[in-house]
Amino acid sequence: MSMNESNHSLSSNASEYSTTTGQIEVENPKMSMRNVDVSYGDKQAIFNVNLDIAKNEVISMIGPSGCGKSTFLRCLNRMNDTIESCKVSGDLLLEGQDIYDPKLDVVPLRARVGMVFQKPNPFPKSIYDNVAYGPHIHGLANTKFELDEIVEKSLKKAGLWDEVKDRLDQPGTGLSGGQQQRLCIARTIAVSPEVILMDEPCSALDPIATARIEELIDELSANYTIAIVTHSMQQAARVSHRTAYFHLGYLVEIGSTDDIFTNPSHKLTEAYITGRFG
Amino acid sequence: MNLTTIEIVNKTLKKRRQKERVFRAAGLVSVLTGLAALVFLLHTIVGNGWGAFTQSYIQLPLKLDAQVLRIDNPLDEEEWDYANYAGVIKASLRERFPEVTSRKQKRILYRLVSPGASFQVKQLLDDRSLLGSEVTLWLPADDDVDSLIKGYINRELPEKERRVKDFALTLIDDLVSSGQLERKFNVIFFSAGDSSEPEQAGIYGSMLGSFFTLVVTLILSFPIGVAAAIYLEEFAPKNRFIDLIEININNLAAVPSIVFGLLGLAIFLNVFGIPRSIPIVAGIVLAIMTLPTVIISSRAALGAVPPSIREAALGLGASKMQTIFDHVFPLAMPGMLTGSIIGMARALGETAPLLMIGMVAFVVDIPGSFTDPATVLPVQIFLWSDSPERAFVERTSGAIIILLLFLVIMNGLAVWLRNKFEQRW
Ligand SMILES: Nc1ncnc2c1ncn2[C@@H]1O[C@H](COP(=O)(O)OP(=O)(O)O)[C@@H](O)[C@H]1O
Ligand SMILES: [Mg+2]
């Protein structure tokens, strides 16, 4: 959505938001991104974004739709590789290691940085197979017993175990939307990633299922680093420690979630969280 | 005049309804026309061909007498090959009708039974211990007798214009009244190869020929087509060369089938010198013909697998190969099979390219392997359709019924597969 035309104080002059307001760096970052530019063919979608993600934090990314949140998120585990026209430049480090190093294999990277998508996308296989697939391809379990254990542990962590333990052999696609999304989370954590990326994980869910996922994110943050894109400011406020506000491909402001929502420094951030555009 | 919106709408309403009615009627008429054509076609074919599934048989007690058979030394295999099997049948006929004495009348008598019936006696005598015994057999009647029994020959016609003469009529009526001439299920039609005698001709040979051919076609076109589809859809770089290949594949699907026959003739027969009319060559030619269909439908099936499934697998760290073979390929499989079955159905009904590679041969023997001379069902139909005898007309339609039956089964299987495994996302 474009900015409110009548509001001249918000008119787009890139110099007003091309440098990020707030503290980009953190100590001992889990991931560290510098000077990230992303373009789809001729069209640049991300401009010079600098951001650190701390260990075991929940960082949320908000902003008007089309501002590049998903694009940026998908850089973090190179899911953008699947889009032919997408070119990423800049330094993106996972624990100091360049993830866009041409010699780096994306398979272990994606095992370390897992992803949950907007629309629940379980495999059209059994609940068990959905969760077991990741550990299976990465060889994380040597025996059937170990695999069973991983599946059970992951489903428990995703808060789905009690609902599905009697029907693990039934198709994952037969679950409700919220259950499917939790199954997708269980599937992701079954490979023990260090970072979990979530791209609007609740946008297809009803409020109750959403609350359930938000609770889950809170629980998971004890063990995982989570980066979540959301269009719901309430959600960002509820689940995240830090919030990043994106605008037209620029990272406008980054700060603690409390500060961003109670005392934003940048006028664009303020305009967005007060609902003047979105 | 000030009309409210609703009044303006109401004014046009009648016209709009009218248009809708006309359109609906036109649609209904086209559907009914199509249905009528189908019903007419089926009625003609079934009406013509139904008789082919039964055949008139004459019951005769046969004395398998060594003297009549002219076998002096039962241990001499050659004597068995040239034994007078027809003589046994003739003797039995003479015994049944002792009043027939003149040469001319005898000839008519002997012609009641199919000339090929002696072969049945020969087969029976493969069990050598039967020599000297007496057995009762139902032997196939001649096709003229069969036509008369089935009512295709009008008894009221003057004798000169009738294929079955008056004397034969009396003999036939005699046999019918004694219960020795009956219509029975036509075993020969389903168990024999081609023959110049309609009552000895069957579709089993060509059915097996079709089977062997289709097996070759399937074995070649399915794996190659699916592999090509996977490469083009998932791995191929996007460049001019690949575009060119794609355009060519799409065009190949529209090439008239006879061109593939010419290709087969030029390459397999003329260059490689493979013998004519064998299922392997036919299978290869039809495989080349079906390949574009298989590739196109397989690509459509692969493309129909939603990207979210690929993303899910890739996001877990599955490699491209794992993503394709663990998720995309199994999900696309029913669609690929459906496309292939429809391609196979087309190949089953194909005649033109096979004529080019010499599948039109007159093949009596039942093919036993991929390299035995054979013909295929549609070509058999084509061959029989050329024969004027009523019995062959009937068999032509009978074979068409069987061919249609196979096609319906194959297409039904394709539809069933599609419905059963159709995924809703
Ligand atoms: N696959 C793609 N090809 C081309 N342009 C894309 C593609 N995906 C996203 N974009 C463009 O990149 C910009 C950012 O999109 P996106 O990251 O999806 O935004 P958000 O997730 O914040 O809504 C948009 O202008 C969008 O049109
Ligand atoms: Mg998005």
XYZ file of C-alpha atoms and ligand atoms in Angstrom:
731
model
C 0.000 0.000 0.000
C 1.284 3.442 -0.766
C 1.632 6.201 1.723
C -1.200 8.508 2.450
C -0.929 11.077 -0.352
C -2.589 13.902 1.533
C -0.097 13.719 4.353
C 2.769 15.868 3.134
C 4.880 15.410 6.189
C 5.181 11.746 5.132
C 5.985 12.359 1.495
C 8.672 10.063 0.202
C 12.038 11.643 0.249
C 14.451 8.765 0.545
C 16.986 10.839 2.439
C 14.524 10.932 5.331
C 14.689 7.220 5.952
C 17.718 5.889 4.097
C 19.753 5.717 7.295
C 18.501 3.510 10.048
C 17.460 5.046 13.336
C 18.327 3.050 16.434
C 20.926 0.550 17.598
C 21.793 -1.912 14.829
C 24.561 -3.787 16.603
C 24.163 -6.281 19.412
C 26.820 -8.073 21.396
C 27.687 -11.540 20.148
C 25.199 -11.495 17.266
C 23.776 -14.782 16.047
C 23.367 -13.274 12.613
C 24.839 -10.088 11.311
C 23.819 -8.384 8.079
C 25.672 -5.439 6.565
C 24.962 -3.375 3.444
C 22.383 -5.821 2.145
C 20.910 -4.963 -1.239
C 18.380 -7.238 -2.913
C 16.907 -6.805 -6.347
C 14.498 -8.761 -8.507
C 15.873 -8.170 -11.977
C 15.968 -4.406 -12.406
C 13.751 -3.738 -9.451
C 15.563 -3.200 -6.172
C 13.561 -4.443 -3.206
C 16.020 -3.962 -0.303
C 18.363 -0.999 0.069
C 21.479 -1.116 2.180
C 20.027 -2.830 5.227
C 22.240 -3.286 8.304
C 20.987 -5.403 11.156
C 22.197 -7.760 13.855
C 20.115 -10.512 15.346
C 20.987 -11.509 18.878
C 21.136 -15.048 20.175
C 17.814 -16.332 21.521
C 15.948 -13.156 20.814
C 12.661 -12.774 19.016
C 12.994 -10.013 16.487
C 9.948 -8.896 14.566
C 9.884 -7.142 11.249
C 6.981 -4.887 10.496
C 6.093 -2.427 7.803
C 3.602 -1.742 5.053
C 3.077 -4.626 2.668
C 5.523 -4.702 -0.218
C 8.225 -3.006 1.849
C 10.528 -6.008 1.560
C 10.094 -7.817 4.885
C 9.708 -11.239 3.286
C 12.489 -10.541 0.838
C 14.864 -9.692 3.657
C 13.786 -12.655 5.764
C 14.284 -15.048 2.888
C 17.866 -13.843 2.508
C 18.667 -15.214 5.916
C 18.482 -18.851 4.791
C 18.953 -18.171 1.087
C 15.415 -19.169 0.180
C 15.697 -16.400 -2.392
C 18.034 -18.689 -4.328
C 14.944 -20.375 -5.716
C 13.899 -17.158 -7.460
C 15.981 -16.869 -10.573
C 15.862 -13.078 -10.908
C 16.722 -12.413 -7.279
C 20.209 -11.014 -6.622
C 21.527 -10.470 -3.108
C 24.652 -8.512 -2.215
C 26.208 -7.425 1.050
C 27.633 -9.339 3.996
C 25.306 -11.785 5.705
C 26.954 -13.717 8.501
C 25.717 -16.589 10.607
C 28.009 -16.767 13.621
C 30.687 -15.024 11.629
C 30.346 -17.277 8.601
C 29.365 -15.705 5.286
C 26.150 -17.430 4.213
C 26.401 -16.137 0.641
C 29.866 -17.610 0.231
C 29.623 -19.361 -3.159
C 31.420 -22.353 -1.678
C 28.855 -22.710 1.082
C 26.268 -25.452 0.721
C 22.721 -24.275 1.377
C 21.662 -27.665 2.750
C 23.409 -27.335 6.143
C 22.592 -23.618 6.187
C 18.885 -24.331 5.914
C 19.206 -27.027 8.532
C 20.618 -24.360 10.863
C 18.219 -21.623 9.788
C 14.750 -23.131 9.456
C 11.672 -21.480 8.041
C 7.929 -21.412 8.685
C 5.824 -20.002 5.898
C 2.811 -17.768 5.653
C 0.408 -20.439 4.556
C 0.662 -23.726 6.465
C 2.260 -26.111 4.006
C 2.473 -29.594 5.502
C 3.508 -32.316 3.105
C 0.545 -34.411 1.955
C 1.931 -37.236 4.064
C 1.262 -38.537 7.537
C 1.804 -36.329 10.560
C 4.682 -38.560 11.567
C 6.354 -38.377 8.156
C 5.999 -34.613 8.099
C 8.039 -34.267 11.250
C 10.396 -37.149 10.481
C 11.322 -35.928 7.014
C 13.923 -33.353 8.102
C 15.741 -35.628 10.577
C 15.574 -38.387 7.998
C 17.270 -36.478 5.169
C 19.903 -35.054 7.484
C 20.577 -38.419 9.084
C 19.828 -37.155 12.587
C 18.441 -40.464 13.776
C 20.180 -43.784 13.486
C 17.309 -45.970 14.550
C 13.574 -45.973 14.274
C 13.452 -45.511 18.022
C 15.574 -42.362 17.876
C 13.413 -41.014 15.083
C 10.265 -41.715 17.101
C 11.820 -39.800 19.944
C 12.655 -36.794 17.785
C 9.135 -36.754 16.352
C 7.563 -36.918 19.790
C 9.885 -34.265 21.221
C 9.283 -31.899 18.311
C 5.514 -32.320 18.424
C 5.595 -31.715 22.174
C 7.666 -28.571 21.741
C 5.227 -27.379 19.111
C 2.382 -28.052 21.543
C 0.707 -30.462 19.164
C 1.542 -33.804 20.725
C -1.578 -34.231 22.827
C -3.824 -33.456 19.897
C -2.218 -35.841 17.410
C -0.485 -38.588 19.377
C -3.247 -41.078 18.524
C -3.277 -40.344 14.824
C 0.319 -39.873 13.784
C -0.335 -41.958 10.690
C -3.067 -39.685 9.413
C -2.360 -37.052 6.786
C -1.021 -33.753 8.057
C -3.233 -31.979 5.572
C -6.274 -33.209 7.479
C -5.521 -31.033 10.513
C -7.061 -27.620 11.144
C -5.179 -24.552 9.921
C -3.707 -23.747 13.312
C -2.704 -27.351 13.892
C -1.126 -27.476 10.443
C 0.965 -24.423 11.233
C 2.085 -25.947 14.526
C 2.895 -29.125 12.608
C 5.050 -27.012 10.293
C 6.784 -25.547 13.331
C 7.327 -29.051 14.730
C 8.722 -30.091 11.358
C 11.125 -27.156 11.448
C 12.354 -27.711 14.986
C 12.780 -31.435 14.364
C 16.072 -30.655 12.625
C 17.185 -28.602 15.660
C 17.798 -25.327 13.855
C 19.533 -22.453 15.603
C 17.415 -19.787 13.969
C 13.762 -20.024 12.953
C 12.420 -17.618 10.371
C 8.666 -17.081 10.343
C 6.967 -15.191 7.549
C 3.570 -14.019 8.780
C 2.921 -17.423 10.365
C -0.500 -16.432 11.664
C -1.927 -14.516 8.754
C -4.032 -17.480 7.647
C -5.211 -18.391 11.138
C -8.121 -17.479 13.363
C -7.506 -15.510 16.600
C -7.494 -18.566 18.856
C -4.996 -20.452 16.730
C -2.964 -17.252 16.499
C -2.828 -16.911 20.257
C -1.695 -20.520 20.466
C 1.183 -19.875 18.034
C 2.191 -16.696 19.833
C 2.398 -18.623 23.086
C 4.518 -21.176 21.309
C 6.895 -18.520 19.947
C 7.354 -17.302 23.474
C 8.217 -20.803 24.703
C 10.557 -21.464 21.797
C 12.487 -18.254 22.355
C 14.215 -19.898 25.300
C 16.106 -22.168 22.916
C 15.932 -20.628 19.488
C 16.619 -17.364 17.777
C 13.455 -16.290 16.030
C 12.928 -13.717 13.317
C 9.269 -13.119 12.590
C 7.616 -11.052 9.909
C 4.172 -9.903 10.863
C 1.576 -7.485 9.610
C -0.006 -7.364 13.040
C 1.546 -4.764 15.301
C -0.151 -6.291 18.324
C 1.559 -9.533 17.536
C 4.944 -7.857 17.190
C 4.342 -6.090 20.479
C 3.315 -9.307 22.219
C 6.000 -11.731 21.073
C 9.155 -9.863 20.172
C 12.050 -8.370 22.093
C 13.156 -6.079 19.339
C 11.251 -4.692 16.382
C 12.524 -3.560 13.006
C 10.432 -1.221 10.912
C 10.873 -1.443 7.136
C 9.733 1.130 4.641
C 10.013 0.865 0.847
C 12.971 -1.459 1.108
C 14.804 0.520 3.770
C 15.226 -0.419 7.399
C 13.941 2.784 8.947
C 14.102 2.027 12.613
C 15.220 -0.727 14.924
C 14.845 -0.775 18.649
C 13.421 -2.597 21.609
C 9.806 -3.470 21.050
C 8.747 -1.360 24.013
C 10.472 1.712 22.607
C 9.183 1.224 19.094
C 5.580 0.960 20.205
C 5.564 3.507 22.986
C 8.159 5.991 21.881
C 9.181 5.662 18.235
C 12.015 7.922 17.127
C 11.245 8.138 13.436
C 8.127 9.858 12.213
C 7.456 7.130 9.635
C 7.516 4.507 12.351
C 5.201 6.596 14.402
C 2.883 7.098 11.468
C 2.783 3.377 10.841
C 2.172 2.211 14.392
C -0.476 4.806 14.926
C -2.214 3.402 11.891
C -1.867 6.377 9.587
C -0.794 4.060 6.789
C -0.230 0.412 6.511
C -39.407 10.835 -18.863
C -37.546 10.033 -15.736
C -36.871 6.389 -15.171
C -35.426 5.065 -11.970
C -32.476 2.709 -12.191
C -34.612 -0.273 -11.334
C -37.035 0.529 -14.134
C -34.189 0.702 -16.662
C -32.859 -2.621 -15.372
C -36.303 -4.194 -15.626
C -36.670 -3.069 -19.217
C -33.519 -4.867 -20.301
C -34.279 -7.883 -18.171
C -36.561 -9.592 -20.661
C -34.021 -9.342 -23.444
C -31.265 -10.690 -21.221
C -33.375 -13.652 -20.169
C -34.224 -14.272 -23.800
C -30.534 -14.374 -24.748
C -29.817 -16.770 -21.940
C -32.590 -19.103 -23.103
C -31.323 -19.065 -26.686
C -27.805 -19.804 -25.561
C -28.952 -22.652 -23.378
C -31.042 -24.157 -26.156
C -28.125 -23.930 -28.581
C -25.888 -25.695 -26.097
C -28.433 -28.406 -25.522
C -28.882 -28.958 -29.262
C -25.143 -29.365 -29.780
C -24.879 -31.831 -26.925
C -27.834 -33.825 -28.260
C -26.362 -33.847 -31.766
C -23.127 -35.228 -30.399
C -24.978 -37.819 -28.362
C -27.095 -38.840 -31.340
C -23.987 -39.351 -33.463
C -22.458 -41.462 -30.700
C -25.590 -43.538 -30.244
C -25.861 -44.075 -33.993
C -22.217 -45.146 -34.192
C -22.475 -47.502 -31.258
C -25.769 -48.893 -32.522
C -24.293 -49.645 -35.932
C -21.134 -51.189 -34.552
C -22.792 -53.239 -31.867
C -25.611 -54.243 -34.222
C -23.090 -55.375 -36.806
C -20.554 -56.851 -34.473
C -22.565 -58.571 -31.816
C -22.972 -61.665 -34.015
C -19.209 -62.090 -34.159
C -19.214 -63.262 -30.575
C -21.258 -66.325 -31.483
C -20.646 -68.889 -34.192
C -22.590 -71.843 -35.567
C -21.116 -75.190 -34.675
C -21.998 -78.603 -36.061
C -21.865 -81.585 -33.753
C -20.336 -84.660 -35.345
C -19.273 -88.042 -34.003
C -15.775 -88.668 -35.385
C -14.197 -92.082 -35.842
C -10.469 -91.488 -35.496
C -9.690 -94.462 -37.637
C -6.090 -95.034 -38.692
C -7.157 -96.235 -42.081
C -9.289 -93.180 -42.825
C -6.505 -90.957 -41.550
C -4.075 -92.870 -43.767
C -1.679 -93.518 -40.927
C 0.083 -96.828 -41.473
C 2.828 -96.374 -38.937
C 1.786 -94.295 -35.882
C 5.446 -93.870 -34.918
C 6.267 -91.992 -38.096
C 5.829 -88.281 -37.263
C 5.688 -87.306 -40.896
C 2.582 -89.380 -41.460
C 0.851 -87.466 -38.672
C 1.700 -84.176 -40.348
C 0.078 -85.196 -43.603
C -2.721 -87.338 -42.263
C -6.151 -87.051 -43.851
C -7.928 -85.259 -41.017
C -10.570 -83.882 -43.363
C -11.381 -87.433 -44.341
C -12.552 -88.191 -40.812
C -15.003 -85.298 -40.955
C -16.202 -86.246 -44.420
C -16.755 -89.828 -43.358
C -18.817 -88.681 -40.417
C -20.895 -86.387 -42.641
C -21.517 -89.218 -45.097
C -22.633 -91.446 -42.289
C -24.983 -88.750 -40.986
C -26.517 -88.261 -44.437
C -26.358 -91.710 -46.137
C -28.855 -90.538 -48.755
C -26.285 -88.127 -50.253
C -24.582 -89.959 -53.054
C -23.953 -87.784 -56.055
C -20.608 -86.031 -56.370
C -22.191 -82.587 -56.572
C -24.334 -83.129 -53.514
C -21.389 -84.537 -51.567
C -19.431 -81.380 -52.287
C -22.263 -79.304 -50.848
C -22.410 -81.599 -47.839
C -18.694 -81.333 -47.127
C -18.859 -77.554 -47.381
C -21.212 -77.300 -44.425
C -18.247 -77.646 -42.123
C -15.477 -75.079 -42.108
C -12.479 -76.131 -44.193
C -10.367 -75.261 -41.177
C -12.172 -77.796 -38.996
C -9.675 -80.489 -39.936
C -7.169 -78.465 -37.960
C -9.261 -78.952 -34.827
C -9.141 -82.698 -35.459
C -5.378 -82.499 -35.889
C -5.039 -80.635 -32.610
C -7.234 -83.181 -30.888
C -4.978 -85.923 -32.147
C -1.947 -84.356 -30.511
C -3.047 -86.836 -27.885
C -1.943 -89.850 -29.891
C -3.717 -92.327 -27.645
C -7.031 -91.200 -29.170
C -6.174 -92.979 -32.420
C -8.812 -95.582 -33.099
C -11.337 -94.149 -30.643
C -14.565 -92.320 -31.358
C -15.184 -88.766 -30.123
C -17.992 -86.280 -30.574
C -16.916 -82.746 -31.471
C -18.584 -79.419 -32.110
C -16.902 -78.237 -35.301
C -17.266 -74.682 -36.627
C -19.735 -74.452 -39.514
C -18.837 -72.733 -42.741
C -19.365 -68.960 -42.735
C -22.255 -69.234 -45.228
C -24.064 -71.657 -42.935
C -23.343 -69.321 -40.042
C -24.715 -66.353 -41.966
C -27.880 -68.284 -42.743
C -28.363 -69.286 -39.114
C -27.820 -65.681 -38.034
C -30.454 -64.604 -40.551
C -28.176 -62.616 -42.811
C -29.161 -64.711 -45.825
C -32.722 -64.393 -47.057
C -34.246 -67.833 -47.660
C -37.011 -66.301 -49.793
C -34.586 -65.230 -52.501
C -34.520 -67.303 -55.683
C -31.886 -70.004 -55.515
C -29.653 -68.394 -58.126
C -29.199 -65.242 -56.073
C -28.649 -67.083 -52.817
C -25.239 -68.109 -51.500
C -26.769 -71.155 -49.790
C -28.415 -73.475 -52.278
C -31.695 -75.364 -51.783
C -30.005 -78.697 -51.170
C -27.753 -77.191 -48.495
C -30.861 -75.681 -46.896
C -32.453 -79.111 -46.457
C -29.251 -80.475 -44.918
C -28.950 -77.486 -42.577
C -32.600 -77.736 -41.492
C -32.110 -81.432 -40.827
C -29.063 -80.742 -38.633
C -30.866 -77.954 -36.773
C -33.888 -80.128 -36.041
C -31.695 -82.931 -34.698
C -29.938 -80.411 -32.438
C -26.616 -80.898 -34.170
C -26.317 -77.337 -35.462
C -26.197 -74.629 -32.814
C -24.977 -71.126 -32.188
C -22.403 -71.111 -29.461
C -19.942 -68.677 -27.939
C -17.295 -67.996 -30.561
C -14.186 -69.383 -28.908
C -12.190 -69.188 -32.114
C -12.735 -65.430 -32.408
C -10.955 -64.948 -29.104
C -8.297 -67.605 -29.494
C -7.125 -67.565 -33.105
C -5.023 -65.392 -35.326
C -6.019 -64.162 -38.742
C -7.312 -66.594 -41.345
C -8.689 -66.425 -44.844
C -11.693 -68.389 -43.579
C -13.786 -65.992 -41.489
C -15.005 -68.765 -39.175
C -11.377 -69.590 -38.367
C -10.278 -65.960 -37.954
C -9.820 -64.410 -34.538
C -8.455 -61.360 -32.818
C -6.264 -63.124 -30.295
C -3.171 -62.784 -32.457
C -3.656 -59.095 -33.048
C -4.589 -58.527 -29.416
C -1.306 -60.072 -28.345
C 0.458 -58.052 -31.041
C -1.118 -54.903 -29.617
C -0.119 -55.991 -26.134
C 3.527 -56.581 -27.015
C 3.612 -53.321 -28.961
C 2.112 -51.316 -26.126
C 4.478 -52.848 -23.596
C 7.413 -51.662 -25.699
C 5.776 -48.263 -26.111
C 5.163 -47.905 -22.385
C 8.614 -49.115 -21.363
C 10.215 -46.592 -23.685
C 7.945 -43.576 -23.581
C 7.131 -43.416 -19.880
C 10.640 -43.311 -18.387
C 12.081 -41.199 -21.194
C 9.106 -38.853 -21.207
C 9.056 -38.451 -17.448
C 12.816 -37.933 -17.276
C 12.638 -35.323 -20.020
C 9.748 -33.609 -18.271
C 11.576 -33.513 -14.945
C 14.675 -32.111 -16.590
C 12.809 -29.472 -18.550
C 10.571 -28.465 -15.682
C 13.023 -28.571 -12.798
C 16.606 -28.450 -13.967
C 16.836 -26.906 -17.405
C 18.382 -23.445 -17.520
C 16.172 -20.788 -19.032
C 17.792 -20.070 -22.359
C 17.068 -20.005 -26.059
C 18.166 -23.551 -26.632
C 15.735 -24.930 -24.073
C 12.984 -22.718 -25.488
C 13.680 -24.191 -28.908
C 13.425 -27.721 -27.524
C 10.128 -26.866 -25.865
C 8.659 -25.460 -29.052
C 9.751 -28.553 -30.928
C 8.180 -30.895 -28.405
C 4.906 -29.010 -28.586
C 4.992 -29.146 -32.360
C 5.846 -32.843 -32.399
C 2.654 -33.554 -30.490
C 0.732 -32.211 -33.447
C 2.637 -34.032 -36.184
C 0.423 -36.475 -38.126
C 1.107 -39.981 -36.922
C 1.931 -41.335 -40.365
C 5.077 -39.209 -40.347
C 6.350 -41.237 -37.411
C 5.685 -44.356 -39.468
C 7.843 -42.962 -42.272
C 10.533 -42.210 -39.721
C 10.362 -45.780 -38.432
C 10.500 -47.132 -41.947
C 13.505 -45.002 -42.840
C 15.462 -45.638 -39.668
C 14.606 -49.025 -38.235
C 13.813 -50.977 -41.355
C 16.043 -49.358 -43.952
C 19.050 -48.304 -41.881
C 19.108 -50.925 -39.147
C 17.491 -53.615 -41.254
C 15.113 -54.803 -38.542
C 12.512 -57.180 -40.005
C 9.077 -55.854 -40.856
C 5.929 -56.185 -38.846
C 7.371 -57.032 -35.463
C 6.056 -55.517 -32.231
C 9.441 -54.070 -31.217
C 9.580 -51.735 -34.187
C 5.907 -50.856 -33.857
C 6.453 -50.180 -30.160
C 9.430 -47.908 -30.829
C 7.576 -45.962 -33.498
C 4.539 -45.510 -31.272
C 6.800 -44.588 -28.351
C 8.324 -41.781 -30.407
C 4.824 -40.738 -31.360
C 3.518 -40.710 -27.761
C 6.637 -39.165 -26.256
C 5.553 -35.531 -26.754
C 2.173 -36.276 -25.173
C 3.836 -37.920 -22.187
C 6.328 -35.063 -21.806
C 3.680 -32.366 -22.043
C 1.286 -34.011 -19.602
C 4.108 -34.877 -17.204
C 5.321 -31.289 -17.218
C 1.806 -30.088 -16.542
C 1.597 -32.533 -13.635
C 4.936 -31.350 -12.234
C 3.945 -27.734 -12.672
C 0.690 -28.356 -10.834
C 2.520 -29.308 -7.643
C 2.230 -26.116 -5.598
C 5.423 -24.159 -4.932
C 4.623 -24.227 -1.218
C 5.536 -27.923 -1.116
C 8.880 -27.273 -2.762
C 9.515 -24.392 -0.378
C 8.644 -26.568 2.589
C 11.176 -29.201 1.571
C 13.874 -26.724 0.562
C 13.327 -24.788 3.785
C 14.090 -27.940 5.748
C 17.375 -28.275 3.952
C 16.376 -30.866 1.388
C 18.539 -30.749 -1.712
C 16.933 -30.115 -5.061
C 17.065 -33.819 -5.891
C 15.471 -34.745 -2.568
C 12.779 -32.124 -3.007
C 11.917 -33.409 -6.437
C 12.073 -37.117 -5.780
C 10.644 -37.149 -2.245
C 7.806 -34.691 -2.809
C 7.236 -33.231 -6.240
C 7.567 -36.422 -8.240
C 5.246 -38.590 -6.096
C 2.648 -35.840 -6.127
C 2.895 -35.484 -9.885
C 2.855 -39.243 -10.469
C -0.919 -39.697 -10.865
C -1.008 -36.863 -13.376
C 1.916 -38.347 -15.254
C 0.259 -41.767 -15.307
C -3.002 -40.253 -16.490
C -1.231 -38.528 -19.357
C 0.664 -41.665 -20.235
C -2.420 -43.857 -20.192
C -4.184 -41.455 -22.523
C -1.079 -41.513 -24.715
C -1.138 -45.326 -24.639
C -4.824 -45.332 -25.557
C -3.990 -43.211 -28.562
C -1.159 -45.561 -29.467
C -3.495 -48.556 -29.141
C -5.873 -47.107 -31.694
C -3.143 -46.029 -34.100
C -3.018 -47.591 -37.573
C -1.352 -45.273 -40.043
C 2.257 -45.349 -38.798
C 2.088 -49.125 -38.443
C 1.047 -49.546 -42.054
C 4.264 -47.775 -43.000
C 6.424 -50.276 -41.131
C 4.705 -53.296 -42.610
C 2.377 -54.269 -39.805
C -0.262 -55.024 -42.478
C 1.018 -58.539 -43.010
C -1.387 -61.446 -42.929
C -0.322 -63.182 -39.729
C -1.914 -66.509 -38.865
C 0.398 -67.506 -36.033
C -0.135 -66.164 -32.561
C 2.890 -63.998 -31.696
C 4.756 -65.356 -28.707
C 7.317 -62.597 -28.204
C 8.325 -59.082 -29.079
C 10.142 -60.232 -32.169
C 7.494 -62.497 -33.735
C 5.666 -61.176 -36.763
C 2.394 -59.737 -35.574
C -0.335 -57.355 -36.390
C -2.258 -55.102 -34.041
C -5.958 -54.767 -33.333
C -6.683 -51.616 -35.370
C -4.690 -52.933 -38.322
C -6.575 -56.224 -38.092
C -9.783 -54.238 -38.270
C -8.436 -52.393 -41.272
C -7.537 -55.679 -42.978
C -10.904 -57.320 -42.339
C -12.826 -54.243 -43.358
C -11.590 -54.904 -46.878
C -13.229 -58.348 -47.098
C -16.682 -58.563 -48.639
C -17.905 -61.697 -46.796
C -20.717 -61.050 -44.367
C -18.821 -62.993 -41.713
C -15.841 -60.652 -42.026
C -18.057 -57.565 -41.857
C -19.372 -58.985 -38.620
C -15.896 -59.731 -37.307
C -14.685 -56.263 -38.245
C -17.350 -54.750 -36.037
C -16.711 -57.361 -33.360
C -13.041 -56.397 -33.273
C -14.013 -52.718 -33.137
C -16.173 -53.463 -30.106
C -13.230 -55.122 -28.384
C -10.898 -52.251 -29.323
C -13.394 -49.693 -28.026
C -13.740 -51.715 -24.874
C -9.992 -51.523 -24.247
C -9.977 -47.800 -25.007
C -12.865 -47.183 -22.629
C -11.121 -49.201 -19.929
C -7.866 -47.285 -20.390
C -9.520 -43.891 -20.403
C -11.664 -44.915 -17.453
C -8.506 -45.904 -15.604
C -7.003 -42.500 -16.377
C -10.066 -40.689 -15.089
C -10.194 -42.895 -12.014
C -6.527 -42.250 -11.245
C -7.020 -38.546 -11.652
C -10.016 -38.432 -9.351
C -8.550 -40.755 -6.772
C -5.272 -38.915 -6.357
C -6.438 -35.434 -7.131
C -5.117 -33.150 -4.405
C -6.887 -30.062 -3.305
C -4.522 -27.472 -1.967
N 9.469 -13.119 -6.839
C 9.479 -11.800 -7.017
N 9.778 -11.285 -8.223
C 9.797 -9.955 -8.420
N 9.517 -9.057 -7.487
C 9.208 -9.504 -6.249
C 9.167 -10.895 -5.956
N 8.829 -11.054 -4.654
C 8.653 -9.806 -4.166
N 8.885 -8.888 -5.120
C 8.824 -7.421 -4.949
O 9.694 -7.041 -3.924
C 9.097 -6.092 -3.086
C 9.079 -6.586 -1.670
O 8.227 -7.677 -1.571
P 8.061 -8.542 -0.249
O 9.388 -8.816 0.315
O 7.216 -9.710 -0.574
O 7.257 -7.544 0.675
P 6.525 -7.790 2.071
O 6.804 -9.165 2.500
O 7.069 -6.759 2.958
O 5.087 -7.562 1.817
C 7.706 -5.836 -3.620
O 7.722 -4.629 -4.360
C 7.445 -7.012 -4.505
O 6.665 -6.604 -5.592
Mg 5.523 -10.830 2.770
